[in-house]
Amino acid sequence: MRLRKATILMLIGSIVALALILAAASELIIGSGFDELEVERDEQNLQRAVRLLHNEVDGIDTLVLDWSAWDAAYDFVSSHNQKFIDQNIIPATFEEQGLDFIGVFTLDGAPVYAVGVDPDTGELAPSPEGLLAKLEPGRILYPAEQDGELQPVKGLLLLEGGPFLVAVRPIVKSSGEGPAVGLLVMGKFVNQETAAGLEESLGLPLAVYRPDREMPSLAKALVQSPALTILDTTDHHAAKGYVEIKDLYGNPGLVIELLLDRDIHLQSHRTIRYFVITMVGAMLLFSALVLLFIETRVLSRMASLNRQVGKLSANPNLQTRIQLDSDDELTELAGGINSMLDKIAEARDSMYRELDARRSGELFLSQVFDAVKAGIMLVDPVEFTIQDVNSFALTLMGRTREEVVGMRCHGVVCPAEAGRCPVVDLGDRMDHSVRELIAAGGRTIPILKSVNRVQRNGKDLLLETFIDITDIRDAENALKLSEEMYRTVFRNTGAASIIVDMAGMITMANEQFEVLAGVKAEEVELRYFWMDFFPQETQRALLALQEVAQREGRAQHAMLTFRTVAGEERYVRALLAKLPGVNVCVISLQDLTEQQQTEKALRTIQQELEETVSLRTKDLRDAVEELKEMDQLKSAFLSSASHELRTPLTSVLGYAKLLKRTLRRHFWPLAKHKEELEHIVQEVETNFTTIEREGRRLTQIIDDLLDLNNIESGSMAWRDEVFNPADVLDEAAKAITPALAKKELVHLVSSYQRRLSPVRMDRLRLFQLLYNLLDNAVKFTHQGKIVLSAKEQVTGILEIRVEDSGMGIAKDEMESIFDKFYQTQSLDSLSEKPLGTGLGLTICRRIVERYGGRIWVESENGKGSTFIVRLPTVEAEKELRKLASE
C-alpha cells in the first residue's frame, strides 16, 4: 500500500475513533462533574435547613437560660407566687416569644405551674399530651448530673400533637449560683408557621413530615436507612431532597422535604452537546490541514529523494550530491547521505595523510625532547655511559653535546660510588633523590633527580630527569627565619597565650601566661597539660571543647575558672583556635576577675530593686482585686435590672399584639362604611404599631446590655464550630431585607464566593456582628448602595467589608465609635436624634477580639463608610498550633 493511501485511511479512522471517545469522555467527565456539583449544592441546602431548625432550638434554649437564672423564678418554685404567673406566663408572652408551652417543675419532676396555648385562639390551654411524663426523674427530658451540677437538655421530641422543640435548664439565682431548686421548660411545635419561616430563610419550597405518619416513599426509605439525607433526581427538571432529624432518643423525629431545581444538570447536557459538535468540526478541519501538509512536506519530497538516490546508485561518482529544499528531517536525511559520501572520500585521502604523519612523528618527539624545561639524559645501563642529552641539561651543565655524550653518568649527575646505582645495582624499580650536578669548572648545583627504565628501538636504557632546586632550598631557609620571627611575636603578645598539641600538652607559653599562672614557661612546656590549670570536674569538658575546635576549624569561646600554681582562682575568658595546616591549637586567656566582682555587686543592687518592685506589685494586686469585686457587683446589677425590665416589657408587647389582633377581628368589621369610626380605629391600630416598634427597640437595648455584660464578665456561652462563613453572610443579608425595604433609594449588593475558607467560631455571634454592621449602614444611608463583600486577603485571614454611601464619619470619631454608649456627632439629618444604643459596635469589637481578629473603619465625611473585619481561618489556627509545637 502506498504512503498516500495509508495516510488518508489512518486520518479517517482517527476522526471516527476520536469522535466516539470524545462523546463518551464528555458524558463521563463533564456530565458527572456537573451532577456532582449539583448534588453538593443540594446537600448544602439540606444542611442549611437542619441548621435553621437547630437555631430555633438554640433560640428557645437562650430564652430558657435567661429565665432560669432569675431570682423571681427561683423564688416562684417555693412560693408559688401568683403575681409571677400574672406578669410573665400570660398569652402575650407566648405570642411574643412564639412558644407553645412554658412549665416550672420541682427537682422531683412535679409541675409547679405548666401551661400551653391554643394555636387558634391564643388563649392558655393544657400542656401538650405526653410531655409532662418525659420530665420525671430518669426520663429523657430530666437533666443529667455532671460534676454535681444538672446539665441543660435541648432538642426534638415527637409528641402526639406533632414534632416538638424543647429546652430544659435548672433554675438558679440571677448570679448563676445554686443550688438548683427546680426545672424550667419551654417549647413549641414545628407547625406550618415554623415551616413557613424556614422556607423564607432558605428561599426554597419546603414541607415537613412526621416519621410515624403518611409521607413520600423516599422519605420512608430515608427513615429506614442509616443515612441522614437522600436525593430524588429521577426528574430532569426538578429534584427533591429529604433530610432526617433525630429526636432526643436518637430515633427519627422529623423529615424535611426541599424542592430543588436542576438547572446545573440541564446546563451540563447543553454544554456536552455543543462541545462534541465543535470538536468534531475542528477535527475535520485539522485532518484536512494535516493531509495537505503531509502531501506537500513529506510525500512529494520523499518521491524526489527516491529518484535522486536511484540516479546516484547508477552513477557512483563521489562528487555528485543529493539536493532537497527546506529545513526538516528529509533534508537532514539527504544531508546524512551526502555526509556519508564525504566521509568515504575523506577516508581515502586520510590513508595518504597517515603515512606522512608517521614520518613527521619522530621529528616531533625530537623537538619535544629538546623543548622540555627539565634535564633529560638517556644512559646505557651496562656501561653507564650517556647516550643522549637534551638542550636544557646541556645549558644547566655549561657543556656541549659532544662533551657530554659518551661520559659516564657517575661523574656528572650521580656522584655516587660505582656499583651502587639504586636502579641497576641495588634492584630498585626507580630512584627519586636529591643529588648534585657537576657543571663545567667543577661547580655543583643541587638537583632533584628521578631514574626510570625505558626502551628505545628495542634497547634498554635508563631515563634520568632532573630539575634545579636551588630556589627551593633558599625558600626553606626563609621559612626557618619566618618561624623564628613568629615565635618571638607569640612570646611577647599582650594576652596570656599557650600553644597545645592534639593531646592538650603545652608546647609553648608566653610571658603573660607566666604572670597569670605564676610559673616559668620552661617549667610547663612539655610538662603540663593545659587542663591541669582548671578544676578537675571541668577537665573532660575542656578536652571536648578542644576536639571541637580542631575538628570544625572554628574558634570556640568559654568562661572558665583558672587555678594558678599557688592555688589562687581567677575568672577568665578562653578562646581556642586551631592553626591552619598544623595539628596544634592556640589558647588565649583574658583575666576577667575584677569584672566579675563588679557584676556581682550589680546583681546585689538588682536583687534589692526586685524586692522593692515585689512590694509595690502586691499593693497593685490588692487594688486589682477590689476592682474585680466592683465589676462583679456591676454585672449582677445589670443582670437583675435587665430581667426586671424585660418582664413588664414582654407583657406590654404581648398585650399590644393581642389588642391589635382583637381590633382587626372585632372592630374593623363594625367600622366599615362609617368614616368617623373608621378613622378612630385606624388611629388606635397605628398607636399599637408604635408601641410594638418602640417595645422591640427597648428589647434590643436590653439584649445589647446583657450581651455586653456577659462578654465582659466571661459568662457568655460561646458555641464554637467550623463552618463556611458564606452561609452566615447569606443569612445576615436576608435578615436585613425588611429594614432595607423601608428605604426605596437604597439597595444591597452581595459580593463574595460561595466557597470561603472555613472559620471556627460561634455562628450566632458572627451573624450578630454582620447584622449590627448592616443595620448601621441602613440607618445612615438614605440613597445609593450598601456592599457586603468577603474574601481571603492573605493566606489564613478572612476579610469581610461592609461599605455604604451614607453620611460618613469624622476622622476624630473613627476610634471613639467603638466605645461603650458612644453616639456619633453626625446625627441623622431626618430624625436629628441618636440612632441605636451606642453598644452595637462595642459588641462587634468584643466578638472580633474574642477570636483573635481586628475591626476598624475607613470613612470620610459625606462620602460613606467602610467597616473592615479580619478573622483568622481554620488554616491559620493549624499554622499557629504547628509553630507552637515546634
CSV table of C-alpha atoms in Angstrom, one decimal, residues 527-883:
chain,number,residue,atom,x,y,z
A,527,ARG,CA,55.4,19.0,81.3
A,528,TYR,CA,51.8,20.2,81.8
A,529,PHE,CA,48.5,19.7,80.0
A,530,TRP,CA,46.6,22.9,79.7
A,531,MET,CA,43.6,21.3,81.5
A,532,ASP,CA,45.8,21.0,84.6
A,533,PHE,CA,45.2,24.7,85.4
A,534,PHE,CA,41.4,24.2,85.7
A,535,PRO,CA,39.3,22.4,88.3
A,536,GLN,CA,39.2,18.6,87.8
A,537,GLU,CA,35.5,18.4,87.3
A,538,THR,CA,35.7,20.6,84.2
A,539,GLN,CA,38.8,19.0,82.5
A,540,ARG,CA,36.8,16.4,80.5
A,541,ALA,CA,34.6,19.2,79.1
A,542,LEU,CA,37.6,21.3,78.2
A,543,LEU,CA,39.2,18.4,76.3
A,544,ALA,CA,35.9,18.0,74.3
A,545,LEU,CA,36.0,21.8,73.6
A,546,GLN,CA,39.5,21.4,72.2
A,547,GLU,CA,38.4,18.5,70.0
A,548,VAL,CA,35.5,20.6,68.6
A,549,ALA,CA,37.9,23.4,67.7
A,550,GLN,CA,40.3,21.0,66.0
A,551,ARG,CA,37.5,19.1,64.1
A,552,GLU,CA,35.4,22.0,62.8
A,553,GLY,CA,38.3,24.6,62.4
A,554,ARG,CA,36.2,27.3,64.1
A,555,ALA,CA,37.2,29.3,67.2
A,556,GLN,CA,35.5,28.2,70.5
A,557,HIS,CA,34.8,30.5,73.4
A,558,ALA,CA,34.2,29.6,77.1
A,559,MET,CA,34.1,31.4,80.5
A,560,LEU,CA,36.2,29.4,82.9
A,561,THR,CA,37.8,29.3,86.4
A,562,PHE,CA,41.6,29.3,86.1
A,563,ARG,CA,43.7,28.0,89.0
A,564,THR,CA,47.3,29.3,89.4
A,565,VAL,CA,50.2,27.2,90.7
A,566,ALA,CA,49.8,28.8,94.1
A,567,GLY,CA,46.1,27.7,94.2
A,568,GLU,CA,44.5,31.1,93.6
A,569,GLU,CA,41.3,31.0,91.4
A,570,ARG,CA,40.9,33.6,88.6
A,571,TYR,CA,37.9,34.1,86.3
A,572,VAL,CA,39.0,34.0,82.6
A,573,ARG,CA,37.5,34.1,79.1
A,574,ALA,CA,39.2,31.4,77.0
A,575,LEU,CA,39.5,31.4,73.2
A,576,LEU,CA,40.5,28.2,71.4
A,577,ALA,CA,41.5,28.2,67.8
A,578,LYS,CA,43.2,25.6,65.5
A,579,LEU,CA,46.2,26.8,63.5
A,580,PRO,CA,45.5,26.0,59.8
A,581,GLY,CA,47.8,23.4,58.2
A,582,VAL,CA,49.1,22.0,61.6
A,583,ASN,CA,47.7,19.9,64.4
A,584,VAL,CA,48.1,22.4,67.2
A,585,CYS,CA,45.8,24.9,68.9
A,586,VAL,CA,46.4,28.4,70.2
A,587,ILE,CA,44.6,29.2,73.5
A,588,SER,CA,44.3,32.8,74.7
A,589,LEU,CA,43.2,33.6,78.2
A,590,GLN,CA,41.7,37.0,79.3
A,591,ASP,CA,41.6,37.7,83.1
A,592,LEU,CA,38.1,38.9,84.0
A,593,THR,CA,38.3,38.5,87.8
A,594,GLU,CA,37.9,42.3,88.5
A,595,GLN,CA,35.0,42.5,86.0
A,596,GLN,CA,33.2,39.5,87.7
A,597,GLN,CA,33.4,41.2,91.1
A,598,THR,CA,31.8,44.3,89.7
A,599,GLU,CA,29.0,42.3,88.1
A,600,LYS,CA,28.4,40.6,91.5
A,601,ALA,CA,27.9,43.9,93.1
A,602,LEU,CA,25.5,45.0,90.4
A,603,ARG,CA,23.5,41.8,90.9
A,604,THR,CA,23.1,42.6,94.6
A,605,ILE,CA,21.7,46.0,93.8
A,606,GLN,CA,19.3,44.4,91.2
A,607,GLN,CA,18.0,42.0,93.9
A,608,GLU,CA,17.3,44.8,96.2
A,609,LEU,CA,15.4,46.6,93.4
A,610,GLU,CA,13.4,43.5,92.7
A,611,GLU,CA,12.3,43.2,96.3
A,612,THR,CA,11.1,46.8,96.2
A,613,VAL,CA,9.2,46.2,93.0
A,614,SER,CA,7.6,43.0,94.5
A,615,LEU,CA,6.2,45.0,97.4
A,616,ARG,CA,4.8,47.6,95.1
A,617,THR,CA,3.3,44.8,92.9
A,618,LYS,CA,1.5,43.3,95.9
A,619,ASP,CA,-0.2,46.7,96.5
A,620,LEU,CA,-1.3,46.9,92.9
A,621,ARG,CA,-2.6,43.3,93.0
A,622,ASP,CA,-4.8,44.2,96.1
A,623,ALA,CA,-6.1,47.2,94.2
A,624,VAL,CA,-7.0,45.0,91.2
A,625,GLU,CA,-8.9,42.5,93.4
A,626,GLU,CA,-11.0,45.4,94.7
A,627,LEU,CA,-11.8,46.5,91.1
A,628,LYS,CA,-12.8,42.9,90.3
A,629,GLU,CA,-15.2,42.8,93.2
A,630,MET,CA,-16.8,46.1,92.0
A,631,ASP,CA,-17.1,44.7,88.4
A,632,GLN,CA,-18.9,41.6,89.7
A,633,LEU,CA,-21.3,43.8,91.6
A,634,LYS,CA,-21.9,45.8,88.4
A,635,SER,CA,-22.5,42.6,86.4
A,636,ALA,CA,-25.0,41.3,89.0
A,637,PHE,CA,-26.9,44.6,88.9
A,638,LEU,CA,-27.1,44.7,85.1
A,639,SER,CA,-28.4,41.1,85.0
A,640,SER,CA,-31.0,41.7,87.7
A,641,ALA,CA,-32.1,45.0,86.2
A,642,SER,CA,-32.4,43.6,82.7
A,643,HIS,CA,-34.6,40.8,84.0
A,644,GLU,CA,-36.9,43.2,85.8
A,645,LEU,CA,-37.1,45.5,82.7
A,646,ARG,CA,-37.8,42.6,80.3
A,647,THR,CA,-40.7,41.1,82.4
A,648,PRO,CA,-43.1,44.1,82.1
A,649,LEU,CA,-41.8,44.8,78.6
A,650,THR,CA,-42.8,41.3,77.4
A,651,SER,CA,-46.3,41.8,78.8
A,652,VAL,CA,-46.6,45.2,77.1
A,653,LEU,CA,-45.6,43.7,73.7
A,654,GLY,CA,-47.8,40.7,74.1
A,655,TYR,CA,-50.9,42.7,75.1
A,656,ALA,CA,-50.2,45.1,72.3
A,657,LYS,CA,-50.3,42.3,69.8
A,658,LEU,CA,-53.4,40.7,71.3
A,659,LEU,CA,-55.2,44.1,71.3
A,660,LYS,CA,-54.2,44.8,67.7
A,661,ARG,CA,-55.4,41.4,66.6
A,662,THR,CA,-58.7,41.8,68.6
A,663,LEU,CA,-59.1,45.3,67.0
A,664,ARG,CA,-58.7,43.8,63.5
A,665,ARG,CA,-61.1,40.8,64.2
A,666,HIS,CA,-63.9,42.6,66.0
A,667,PHE,CA,-63.8,46.4,65.4
A,668,TRP,CA,-62.7,46.8,61.8
A,669,PRO,CA,-65.9,45.0,60.5
A,670,LEU,CA,-68.0,47.4,62.7
A,671,ALA,CA,-66.1,50.5,61.4
A,672,LYS,CA,-66.6,49.7,57.7
A,673,HIS,CA,-68.7,52.3,55.9
A,674,LYS,CA,-68.5,54.6,59.0
A,675,GLU,CA,-65.9,57.2,58.2
A,676,GLU,CA,-65.6,58.8,61.6
A,677,LEU,CA,-65.4,55.4,63.4
A,678,GLU,CA,-63.0,54.0,60.8
A,679,HIS,CA,-60.6,57.0,61.4
A,680,ILE,CA,-60.6,56.3,65.1
A,681,VAL,CA,-59.9,52.5,64.6
A,682,GLN,CA,-57.1,53.4,62.2
A,683,GLU,CA,-55.5,55.8,64.7
A,684,VAL,CA,-55.7,53.2,67.5
A,685,GLU,CA,-54.1,50.5,65.3
A,686,THR,CA,-51.3,53.0,64.5
A,687,ASN,CA,-50.7,53.6,68.2
A,688,PHE,CA,-50.5,49.8,68.8
A,689,THR,CA,-48.0,49.5,66.0
A,690,THR,CA,-45.9,52.3,67.6
A,691,ILE,CA,-46.0,50.5,70.9
A,692,GLU,CA,-44.7,47.3,69.3
A,693,ARG,CA,-41.9,49.2,67.4
A,694,GLU,CA,-40.7,51.1,70.4
A,695,GLY,CA,-41.0,47.9,72.6
A,696,ARG,CA,-38.8,46.0,70.2
A,697,ARG,CA,-36.3,48.8,70.3
A,698,LEU,CA,-36.2,48.8,74.1
A,699,THR,CA,-35.9,44.9,74.0
A,700,GLN,CA,-32.8,45.3,71.7
A,701,ILE,CA,-31.3,47.8,74.2
A,702,ILE,CA,-31.7,45.3,77.0
A,703,ASP,CA,-30.3,42.4,74.8
A,704,ASP,CA,-27.3,44.6,74.0
A,705,LEU,CA,-26.7,45.4,77.7
A,706,LEU,CA,-27.0,41.7,78.6
A,707,ASP,CA,-24.7,40.6,75.7
A,708,LEU,CA,-22.0,43.2,76.6
A,709,ASN,CA,-22.2,42.3,80.3
A,710,ASN,CA,-21.9,38.5,79.6
A,711,ILE,CA,-18.9,39.1,77.2
A,712,GLU,CA,-17.1,41.3,79.7
A,713,SER,CA,-17.8,39.1,82.7
A,714,GLY,CA,-16.8,35.9,80.9
A,715,SER,CA,-20.2,34.3,81.3
A,716,MET,CA,-21.1,34.3,77.6
A,717,ALA,CA,-21.8,30.8,76.2
A,718,TRP,CA,-19.6,30.6,73.1
A,719,ARG,CA,-20.8,27.7,70.8
A,720,ASP,CA,-17.8,27.4,68.5
A,721,GLU,CA,-18.0,25.2,65.4
A,722,VAL,CA,-16.3,25.0,62.0
A,723,PHE,CA,-18.4,26.3,59.1
A,724,ASN,CA,-18.4,28.2,55.8
A,725,PRO,CA,-18.9,31.9,56.6
A,726,ALA,CA,-20.7,32.4,53.3
A,727,ASP,CA,-23.8,30.7,54.8
A,728,VAL,CA,-23.9,33.3,57.6
A,729,LEU,CA,-23.3,36.1,55.1
A,730,ASP,CA,-26.4,34.9,53.2
A,731,GLU,CA,-28.5,34.8,56.5
A,732,ALA,CA,-27.4,38.3,57.5
A,733,ALA,CA,-28.3,39.7,54.0
A,734,LYS,CA,-31.8,38.1,54.2
A,735,ALA,CA,-32.4,39.3,57.8
A,736,ILE,CA,-31.7,43.0,56.9
A,737,THR,CA,-34.1,42.9,54.0
A,738,PRO,CA,-37.2,44.1,56.0
A,739,ALA,CA,-35.2,47.2,57.2
A,740,LEU,CA,-33.9,47.8,53.7
A,741,ALA,CA,-37.4,47.6,52.2
A,742,LYS,CA,-38.3,50.8,54.1
A,743,LYS,CA,-35.7,52.8,52.1
A,744,GLU,CA,-36.6,52.6,48.4
A,745,LEU,CA,-33.5,54.5,47.3
A,746,VAL,CA,-31.1,52.1,49.0
A,747,HIS,CA,-30.2,48.6,47.7
A,748,LEU,CA,-27.8,45.9,49.0
A,749,VAL,CA,-25.1,44.3,46.8
A,750,SER,CA,-23.5,40.9,47.9
A,751,SER,CA,-20.1,40.2,46.5
A,752,TYR,CA,-18.4,37.0,47.8
A,753,GLN,CA,-17.7,33.4,46.6
A,754,ARG,CA,-19.9,30.5,47.6
A,755,ARG,CA,-16.9,28.7,49.0
A,756,LEU,CA,-14.9,30.7,51.5
A,757,SER,CA,-12.2,29.4,53.8
A,758,PRO,CA,-13.9,27.8,56.9
A,759,VAL,CA,-13.6,29.6,60.3
A,760,ARG,CA,-14.0,28.2,63.9
A,761,MET,CA,-16.4,30.5,65.9
A,762,ASP,CA,-19.9,30.9,67.3
A,763,ARG,CA,-22.2,31.0,64.2
A,764,LEU,CA,-24.8,33.2,66.0
A,765,ARG,CA,-22.2,35.7,67.1
A,766,LEU,CA,-20.9,36.1,63.6
A,767,PHE,CA,-24.5,36.7,62.5
A,768,GLN,CA,-24.9,39.3,65.3
A,769,LEU,CA,-21.7,41.0,64.1
A,770,LEU,CA,-22.7,41.2,60.5
A,771,TYR,CA,-26.3,42.2,61.3
A,772,ASN,CA,-25.1,45.1,63.5
A,773,LEU,CA,-22.8,46.4,60.7
A,774,LEU,CA,-25.5,46.1,58.0
A,775,ASP,CA,-28.1,47.7,60.4
A,776,ASN,CA,-25.8,50.7,61.0
A,777,ALA,CA,-25.3,51.0,57.2
A,778,VAL,CA,-29.0,51.0,56.5
A,779,LYS,CA,-29.7,53.6,59.3
A,780,PHE,CA,-27.1,56.1,58.0
A,781,THR,CA,-27.7,55.6,54.2
A,782,HIS,CA,-30.6,57.5,52.5
A,783,GLN,CA,-29.7,56.7,48.9
A,784,GLY,CA,-27.2,54.7,47.0
A,785,LYS,CA,-26.0,51.2,47.8
A,786,ILE,CA,-24.6,49.0,50.6
A,787,VAL,CA,-21.9,46.4,49.6
A,788,LEU,CA,-21.3,43.2,51.6
A,789,SER,CA,-18.1,41.5,50.4
A,790,ALA,CA,-15.7,38.8,51.8
A,791,LYS,CA,-12.5,37.2,50.5
A,792,GLU,CA,-9.3,35.7,51.8
A,793,GLN,CA,-7.0,38.7,51.8
A,794,VAL,CA,-3.8,36.7,52.7
A,795,THR,CA,-3.4,33.1,53.5
A,796,GLY,CA,-5.2,32.3,56.7
A,797,ILE,CA,-7.0,35.7,57.1
A,798,LEU,CA,-10.7,36.2,56.0
A,799,GLU,CA,-11.6,39.9,55.3
A,800,ILE,CA,-15.3,41.0,55.5
A,801,ARG,CA,-16.2,44.5,54.3
A,802,VAL,CA,-19.5,46.5,54.7
A,803,GLU,CA,-19.4,49.6,52.5
A,804,ASP,CA,-22.1,52.2,52.4
A,805,SER,CA,-22.7,55.6,50.6
A,806,GLY,CA,-24.1,57.3,53.6
A,807,MET,CA,-23.1,60.4,55.5
A,808,GLY,CA,-19.7,59.2,56.6
A,809,ILE,CA,-17.8,59.5,60.0
A,810,ALA,CA,-15.5,62.4,61.1
A,811,LYS,CA,-11.8,61.4,61.4
A,812,ASP,CA,-11.6,62.2,65.1
A,813,GLU,CA,-14.6,59.8,65.8
A,814,MET,CA,-13.3,56.7,63.9
A,815,GLU,CA,-11.9,55.1,67.1
A,816,SER,CA,-14.5,56.6,69.6
A,817,ILE,CA,-17.5,54.9,67.8
A,818,PHE,CA,-16.3,51.6,69.2
A,819,ASP,CA,-16.5,52.8,72.8
A,820,LYS,CA,-19.5,51.9,75.0
A,821,PHE,CA,-22.6,54.2,74.8
A,822,TYR,CA,-20.8,56.5,72.3
A,823,GLN,CA,-23.2,58.2,69.8
A,824,THR,CA,-21.7,59.7,66.7
A,825,GLN,CA,-21.9,63.5,66.4
A,826,SER,CA,-23.0,63.2,62.8
A,827,LEU,CA,-26.7,62.7,63.5
A,828,ASP,CA,-29.3,61.5,61.1
A,829,SER,CA,-30.4,64.6,59.2
A,830,LEU,CA,-34.0,63.4,59.1
A,831,SER,CA,-34.6,62.5,62.7
A,832,GLU,CA,-31.9,64.6,64.4
A,833,LYS,CA,-31.7,62.1,67.3
A,834,PRO,CA,-29.2,59.3,68.2
A,835,LEU,CA,-29.7,56.0,66.3
A,836,GLY,CA,-29.3,52.9,68.4
A,837,THR,CA,-27.9,52.2,71.9
A,838,GLY,CA,-24.3,53.0,71.3
A,839,LEU,CA,-23.4,49.4,72.2
A,840,GLY,CA,-23.6,47.6,68.8
A,841,LEU,CA,-20.1,48.5,67.6
A,842,THR,CA,-18.7,47.8,71.1
A,843,ILE,CA,-20.2,44.3,71.0
A,844,CYS,CA,-18.8,43.8,67.4
A,845,ARG,CA,-15.3,44.6,68.6
A,846,ARG,CA,-15.5,42.3,71.6
A,847,ILE,CA,-16.7,39.4,69.3
A,848,VAL,CA,-13.9,40.0,66.8
A,849,GLU,CA,-11.2,40.3,69.5
A,850,ARG,CA,-12.6,37.1,71.2
A,851,TYR,CA,-11.5,35.2,68.0
A,852,GLY,CA,-8.1,37.0,67.6
A,853,GLY,CA,-9.3,39.3,64.8
A,854,ARG,CA,-9.4,43.0,64.1
A,855,ILE,CA,-12.1,45.5,63.2
A,856,TRP,CA,-11.8,49.1,62.1
A,857,VAL,CA,-13.5,51.8,59.9
A,858,GLU,CA,-12.3,53.8,56.9
A,859,SER,CA,-14.5,56.9,56.2
A,860,GLU,CA,-14.7,60.5,55.1
A,861,ASN,CA,-17.5,62.9,55.9
A,862,GLY,CA,-20.1,62.9,53.2
A,863,LYS,CA,-18.6,60.1,51.2
A,864,GLY,CA,-19.7,57.0,53.1
A,865,SER,CA,-18.0,54.5,55.4
A,866,THR,CA,-16.3,51.1,55.1
A,867,PHE,CA,-16.2,48.7,58.1
A,868,ILE,CA,-13.5,46.1,57.7
A,869,VAL,CA,-13.3,42.9,59.8
A,870,ARG,CA,-10.4,40.4,59.6
A,871,LEU,CA,-10.8,37.0,61.2
A,872,PRO,CA,-8.3,34.0,61.3
A,873,THR,CA,-9.4,30.9,59.4
A,874,VAL,CA,-9.1,27.3,60.4
A,875,GLU,CA,-5.9,27.1,58.3
A,876,ALA,CA,-4.3,29.9,60.3
A,877,GLU,CA,-5.1,28.1,63.6
A,878,LYS,CA,-3.3,25.0,62.2
A,879,GLU,CA,-0.2,27.0,61.4
A,880,LEU,CA,-0.2,28.6,64.9
A,881,ARG,CA,-0.5,25.2,66.5
A,882,LYS,CA,2.3,23.9,64.3
A,883,LEU,CA,4.6,26.8,65.3
